Amino acid sequence: MSARILDGKAIAKSVREDVARRAAELTARGTRPGLVVVLVGEDPASQVYVKNKDKAALEAGFSVRTVRKSAAISQAELLALVRELNADTSVHGILVQLPLPKGLDASAVVRAIDPAKDVDGLHPDNVARLALGDRGLFPCTPRGCIEICDRSGIPLAGKRAAVVGRSMLVGKPLALMLLARDATVTMCHSRTTDLPAVTREADLVFAAVGRPELVRGDWIRPGATVIDVGINRLGDGRLVGDVAFGEALERAGAITPVPGGVGPMTIAMLLDNTVIAAARAAGVESSPPVVAAGKGA
Ligand code: NAD
């Protein structure tokens, strides 16, 4: 049996169309969603990400601006810039592209962002809101993983989910989102003993590790859903995920490819977060809370 391939590119396109429609409604009511990306230094990968974000935000009808600063900027200057953007009512989303050059304290910069404009969902206030099941802004990549399942008709409630990787960017928030959606979640990490035994029990496996093809085909329960967050560039230039795709394809019920799976969802969910932030600033809720209340027993 060959798994259904979950086409992240197509799903991201439909998310972006929804976002564009909501952005047009807000603009007609006098609030055009505004996103500002702050890019410090010359990191080539960051330059590419930022260009893609700009393009996607423009296509969605947002006003978008990239503020470029030299790597020589001081911490105080960067914090002053963030405060200026916090105070600018035409700006609904602020994204400081990470990593920041050496010498700058990324954590302090993220903490300086107004949580209501924190479209990366990394401010401690938003982390707490996710844990509490409150309304907030939540990280884009894990939101993308949930959205792929939702838009593919893959149920989460009552299912056993294994999340491999416990970063603040992906694994931890993803586990909280799954919990809020009533999945039974096992968090795995570099110190987990017998990882294959854990994933073999799971109805859903989420891999966010950053190790090429770590998760093998025989780690997957037949029929399980596999969401591969990993993006790894091999020596020969090939891009692979954290899952051995060919092997897993034979066992899984549904699987995301790399590239073309979770990757395109991250920007789509960034746009979604920005339109949510803009709607809240305008005093309307343009979509239901991202994560179900999650306050159940
Ligand atoms: P990270 O390095 O911050 O975290 C990796 C996690 O994997 C850690 O929690 C660690 O405990 C765990 N880990 C390491 N080795 C392990 C092992 N052998 N077994 C089990 N767990 C192990 O990485 P991250 O930022 O969470 O990113 C993970 C991957 O996802 C990377 O490949 C990254 O490029 C990719 N990523 C993709 C997107 C996207 O848009 N698709 C976004 C963010 C990250």
Coordinates of C-alpha atoms and ligand atoms in Angstrom, one line a residue:
M1 CA 0.0 0.0 0.0
S2 CA 1.3 3.5 -0.8
A3 CA 0.4 6.4 1.4
R4 CA -1.7 9.4 0.4
I5 CA 0.7 12.3 -0.1
L6 CA -0.4 15.4 1.7
D7 CA 0.3 18.3 -0.7
G8 CA 1.4 21.1 1.5
K9 CA 1.9 23.4 -1.4
A10 CA -1.8 23.0 -2.4
I11 CA -3.0 23.3 1.2
A12 CA -0.9 26.4 1.7
K13 CA -2.4 27.9 -1.4
S14 CA -5.9 27.5 -0.1
V15 CA -4.9 29.0 3.3
R16 CA -3.4 32.0 1.5
E17 CA -6.6 32.4 -0.6
D18 CA -8.6 32.4 2.7
V19 CA -6.2 34.9 4.2
A20 CA -6.4 37.2 1.1
R21 CA -10.2 37.2 1.3
R22 CA -10.2 38.1 5.0
A23 CA -7.5 40.8 4.3
A24 CA -9.7 42.3 1.6
E25 CA -12.7 42.4 4.0
L26 CA -10.6 44.1 6.7
T27 CA -9.1 46.6 4.2
A28 CA -12.7 47.4 3.0
R29 CA -13.5 48.2 6.7
G30 CA -10.4 50.5 6.9
T31 CA -7.8 48.2 8.4
R32 CA -5.3 46.9 5.8
P33 CA -3.2 44.2 7.5
G34 CA 0.4 45.4 7.9
L35 CA 3.4 43.2 8.4
V36 CA 6.9 44.4 9.1
V37 CA 9.9 42.1 8.9
V38 CA 13.1 43.1 10.6
L39 CA 16.2 41.7 9.0
V40 CA 19.5 42.2 10.7
G41 CA 22.8 41.3 8.9
E42 CA 23.4 39.4 5.7
D43 CA 22.6 35.7 6.5
P44 CA 21.9 34.3 3.0
A45 CA 19.2 31.8 4.1
S46 CA 17.4 34.7 6.0
Q47 CA 17.5 36.9 2.9
V48 CA 15.7 34.2 0.9
Y49 CA 13.0 33.6 3.6
V50 CA 12.4 37.3 3.9
K51 CA 12.0 37.7 0.2
N52 CA 9.5 34.9 0.1
K53 CA 7.6 36.3 3.1
D54 CA 7.4 39.8 1.4
K55 CA 6.1 38.3 -1.8
A56 CA 3.4 36.2 -0.1
A57 CA 2.3 39.1 2.1
L58 CA 1.9 41.4 -0.9
E59 CA 0.0 38.7 -2.8
A60 CA -2.4 38.5 0.2
G61 CA -3.0 42.2 -0.1
F62 CA -1.1 43.2 3.0
S63 CA 1.0 46.3 3.4
V64 CA 4.5 44.8 3.9
R65 CA 7.8 46.4 4.7
T66 CA 11.2 44.9 5.4
V67 CA 13.4 46.9 7.7
R68 CA 17.1 46.0 6.9
K69 CA 19.7 46.8 9.5
S70 CA 23.4 46.2 9.6
A71 CA 24.8 43.4 11.8
A72 CA 26.6 46.3 13.6
I73 CA 23.3 47.6 15.1
S74 CA 23.4 47.8 18.9
Q75 CA 20.9 45.9 21.1
A76 CA 19.5 49.3 22.3
E77 CA 19.0 50.5 18.7
L78 CA 17.2 47.2 17.8
L79 CA 15.0 47.4 20.9
A80 CA 14.2 51.1 20.1
L81 CA 13.1 49.9 16.6
V82 CA 10.8 47.3 18.0
R83 CA 9.2 49.8 20.4
E84 CA 8.7 52.2 17.4
L85 CA 6.9 49.4 15.5
N86 CA 4.9 48.5 18.6
A87 CA 3.6 52.0 18.7
D88 CA 2.8 52.2 14.9
T89 CA -0.9 51.5 14.5
S90 CA -0.5 50.6 10.8
V91 CA 1.7 47.6 11.8
H92 CA -0.2 44.5 13.0
G93 CA 2.5 41.9 12.7
I94 CA 6.2 42.3 13.7
L95 CA 8.6 39.6 12.8
V96 CA 12.3 39.8 13.7
Q97 CA 14.0 37.3 11.5
L98 CA 16.1 34.8 13.6
P99 CA 18.8 33.9 14.1
L100 CA 20.2 37.4 15.0
P101 CA 23.9 38.1 14.4
K102 CA 26.3 37.3 17.3
G103 CA 26.2 39.8 20.1
L104 CA 22.5 40.5 19.9
D105 CA 20.2 39.0 22.5
A106 CA 17.3 37.4 20.5
S107 CA 15.3 36.5 23.6
A108 CA 15.3 40.2 24.8
V109 CA 14.3 41.3 21.3
V110 CA 11.4 38.8 21.2
R111 CA 10.3 39.9 24.7
A112 CA 10.2 43.5 23.5
I113 CA 7.6 42.8 20.8
D114 CA 4.0 43.6 21.7
P115 CA 2.5 40.1 22.2
A116 CA -0.5 41.3 20.1
K117 CA 1.8 41.8 17.2
D118 CA 4.0 38.8 17.8
V119 CA 3.1 36.9 14.6
D120 CA 5.9 34.3 15.2
G121 CA 4.2 33.4 18.5
L122 CA 7.5 33.3 20.4
H123 CA 6.8 35.9 23.1
P124 CA 6.5 34.3 26.6
D125 CA 3.1 35.8 26.9
N126 CA 1.9 33.8 23.8
V127 CA 3.7 30.7 25.0
A128 CA 1.8 31.0 28.2
R129 CA -1.5 31.6 26.4
L130 CA -0.9 28.4 24.3
A131 CA -0.3 26.4 27.5
L132 CA -3.4 27.9 29.2
G133 CA -5.6 27.4 26.1
D134 CA -6.2 31.2 25.9
R135 CA -6.5 33.3 22.7
G136 CA -3.1 34.4 21.4
L137 CA -0.8 34.2 18.5
F138 CA 1.0 30.8 18.1
P139 CA 4.0 29.6 16.2
C140 CA 3.6 29.2 12.4
T141 CA 5.3 25.9 11.7
P142 CA 3.3 23.8 14.3
R143 CA 0.1 25.6 13.3
G144 CA 0.9 24.5 9.7
C145 CA 1.2 20.9 10.8
I146 CA -2.2 21.1 12.5
E147 CA -3.7 22.8 9.5
I148 CA -2.5 20.1 7.1
C149 CA -4.3 17.5 9.2
D150 CA -7.4 19.6 9.5
R151 CA -7.6 20.4 5.8
S152 CA -6.9 16.7 4.9
G153 CA -9.7 15.3 7.1
I154 CA -7.3 13.6 9.5
P155 CA -8.8 13.6 13.0
L156 CA -6.7 14.4 16.0
A157 CA -9.1 13.9 18.9
G158 CA -8.5 10.7 20.8
K159 CA -5.5 9.8 18.6
R160 CA -2.1 8.9 19.8
A161 CA 0.5 11.4 18.6
A162 CA 4.3 11.1 18.8
V163 CA 6.1 14.4 18.5
V164 CA 9.8 13.9 17.9
G165 CA 11.8 17.1 18.8
R166 CA 11.1 19.5 21.7
S167 CA 12.2 22.9 20.4
M168 CA 10.4 26.0 21.3
L169 CA 9.9 26.8 17.6
V170 CA 8.2 23.5 16.7
G171 CA 8.1 20.4 19.0
K172 CA 6.9 22.0 22.3
P173 CA 4.2 24.2 20.8
L174 CA 3.0 21.4 18.5
A175 CA 2.6 19.1 21.5
L176 CA 0.5 21.7 23.3
M177 CA -1.6 22.3 20.2
L178 CA -2.2 18.6 19.8
L179 CA -3.1 18.3 23.5
A180 CA -5.6 21.2 23.1
R181 CA -7.1 19.2 20.2
D182 CA -7.6 16.2 22.5
A183 CA -4.8 14.0 21.1
T184 CA -2.9 11.8 23.5
V185 CA 0.6 13.2 23.1
T186 CA 4.0 11.6 23.7
M187 CA 7.0 14.0 23.4
C188 CA 10.2 12.5 22.3
H189 CA 13.7 14.0 22.1
S190 CA 17.4 13.2 22.0
R191 CA 17.3 11.3 25.3
T192 CA 14.2 9.2 24.6
T193 CA 15.0 5.5 24.9
D194 CA 13.8 3.3 22.1
L195 CA 12.2 6.0 20.0
P196 CA 11.1 3.5 17.3
A197 CA 8.9 1.7 19.9
V198 CA 7.2 5.0 20.7
T199 CA 6.5 6.0 17.1
R200 CA 5.3 2.5 16.3
E201 CA 2.4 3.0 18.8
A202 CA 1.4 6.3 17.3
D203 CA -1.5 7.1 14.9
L204 CA 0.3 10.3 14.0
V205 CA 4.0 10.9 13.9
F206 CA 5.4 14.4 13.8
A207 CA 9.1 14.6 13.1
A208 CA 10.9 17.9 13.9
V209 CA 14.5 17.0 14.6
G210 CA 16.8 18.2 11.9
R211 CA 18.4 14.7 11.3
P212 CA 18.1 13.5 7.7
E213 CA 15.9 10.4 7.4
L214 CA 16.1 9.6 11.1
V215 CA 12.6 8.1 11.2
R216 CA 12.7 4.8 9.2
G217 CA 9.8 3.1 7.5
D218 CA 9.5 0.3 10.1
W219 CA 9.1 2.9 12.9
I220 CA 5.7 3.7 11.4
R221 CA 2.5 1.9 12.4
P222 CA 0.7 0.8 9.2
G223 CA -1.8 3.4 8.2
A224 CA -0.4 6.1 10.5
T225 CA -0.1 9.8 9.4
V226 CA 3.4 11.1 9.1
I227 CA 4.1 14.9 9.2
D228 CA 7.7 15.6 8.4
V229 CA 8.9 19.0 9.5
G230 CA 12.6 18.4 8.9
I231 CA 14.5 20.3 6.2
N232 CA 18.0 18.8 5.7
R233 CA 20.4 19.6 2.8
L234 CA 22.6 16.5 2.0
G235 CA 26.2 16.7 0.7
D236 CA 24.9 16.0 -2.8
G237 CA 22.6 19.0 -2.6
R238 CA 19.4 17.0 -2.2
L239 CA 16.8 18.2 0.3
V240 CA 15.4 15.5 2.6
G241 CA 13.2 15.5 5.7
D242 CA 13.6 13.8 9.1
V243 CA 11.7 10.8 7.7
A244 CA 13.0 8.2 5.2
F245 CA 10.2 9.1 2.8
G246 CA 10.4 6.1 0.4
E247 CA 10.2 3.6 3.2
A248 CA 7.5 5.4 5.1
L249 CA 5.4 5.8 2.0
E250 CA 5.0 2.0 2.0
R251 CA 3.7 1.9 5.6
A252 CA 1.9 5.2 6.3
G253 CA -1.7 6.0 5.5
A254 CA -0.8 9.6 4.7
I255 CA 2.5 11.5 4.6
T256 CA 3.9 15.0 3.8
P257 CA 6.8 15.2 1.3
V258 CA 10.0 17.3 1.7
P259 CA 10.0 19.7 0.0
G260 CA 6.4 20.6 -0.6
G261 CA 4.9 19.5 2.8
V262 CA 5.2 21.5 6.0
G263 CA 7.6 24.1 4.4
P264 CA 5.0 26.1 2.4
M265 CA 2.6 26.1 5.4
T266 CA 4.9 28.1 7.6
I267 CA 4.6 31.3 5.5
A268 CA 0.8 30.7 5.0
M269 CA 0.3 30.5 8.8
L270 CA 2.5 33.7 9.2
L271 CA 0.0 35.5 7.0
D272 CA -2.9 33.9 8.9
N273 CA -1.4 35.1 12.2
T274 CA -1.0 38.6 10.7
V275 CA -4.6 38.8 9.5
I276 CA -5.8 37.5 13.0
A277 CA -3.7 40.2 14.7
A278 CA -5.1 42.9 12.3
A279 CA -8.6 41.8 12.9
R280 CA -8.2 41.9 16.6
A281 CA -6.7 45.4 16.3
A282 CA -9.8 46.4 14.3
G283 CA -12.0 44.9 17.0
V284 CA -13.2 41.9 15.1
E285 CA -12.2 38.3 15.3
S286 CA -11.6 37.2 11.7
S287 CA -11.3 33.5 12.6
P288 CA -12.1 31.3 15.5
P289 CA -9.3 30.8 18.0
V290 CA -6.4 29.0 16.4
V291 CA -6.3 26.3 19.0
A292 CA -9.5 25.0 20.5
A293 CA -9.9 26.2 24.1
G294 CA -8.1 23.1 25.4
K295 CA -9.3 23.7 28.9
G296 CA -11.1 20.4 29.0
A297 CA -10.5 17.9 31.7
Ligands
NAD1 P1 16.2 22.2 17.0 O1 17.6 21.8 16.7 O2 15.9 23.4 17.8 O3 15.5 20.9 17.9 C1 15.7 19.6 17.5 C2 15.1 18.7 18.5 O4 15.3 17.4 18.1 C3 15.6 18.8 19.9 O5 14.5 19.0 20.8 C4 16.3 17.5 20.2 O6 16.0 17.0 21.5 C5 15.6 16.6 19.2 N1 16.6 15.5 18.7 C6 17.8 15.7 18.3 N2 18.4 14.5 18.0 C7 17.4 13.6 18.2 C8 17.4 12.2 18.1 N3 18.4 11.5 17.6 N4 16.2 11.5 18.4 C9 15.1 12.2 18.9 N5 15.1 13.6 19.0 C10 16.3 14.2 18.7 O7 15.4 22.1 15.6 P2 14.0 22.8 15.2 O8 14.2 24.3 15.1 O9 12.8 22.3 16.0 O10 13.9 22.2 13.7 C11 13.8 20.8 13.5 C12 13.8 20.6 12.0 O11 12.7 21.2 11.4 C13 15.0 21.1 11.2 O12 15.3 20.3 10.2 C14 14.5 22.4 10.7 O13 15.2 22.8 9.5 C15 13.1 22.1 10.4 N6 12.2 23.3 10.4 C16 11.4 23.4 9.4 C17 10.5 24.5 9.3 C18 9.5 24.6 8.2 O14 9.1 25.6 7.8 N7 9.2 23.4 7.5 C19 10.4 25.4 10.3 C20 11.3 25.2 11.4 C21 12.2 24.1 11.5

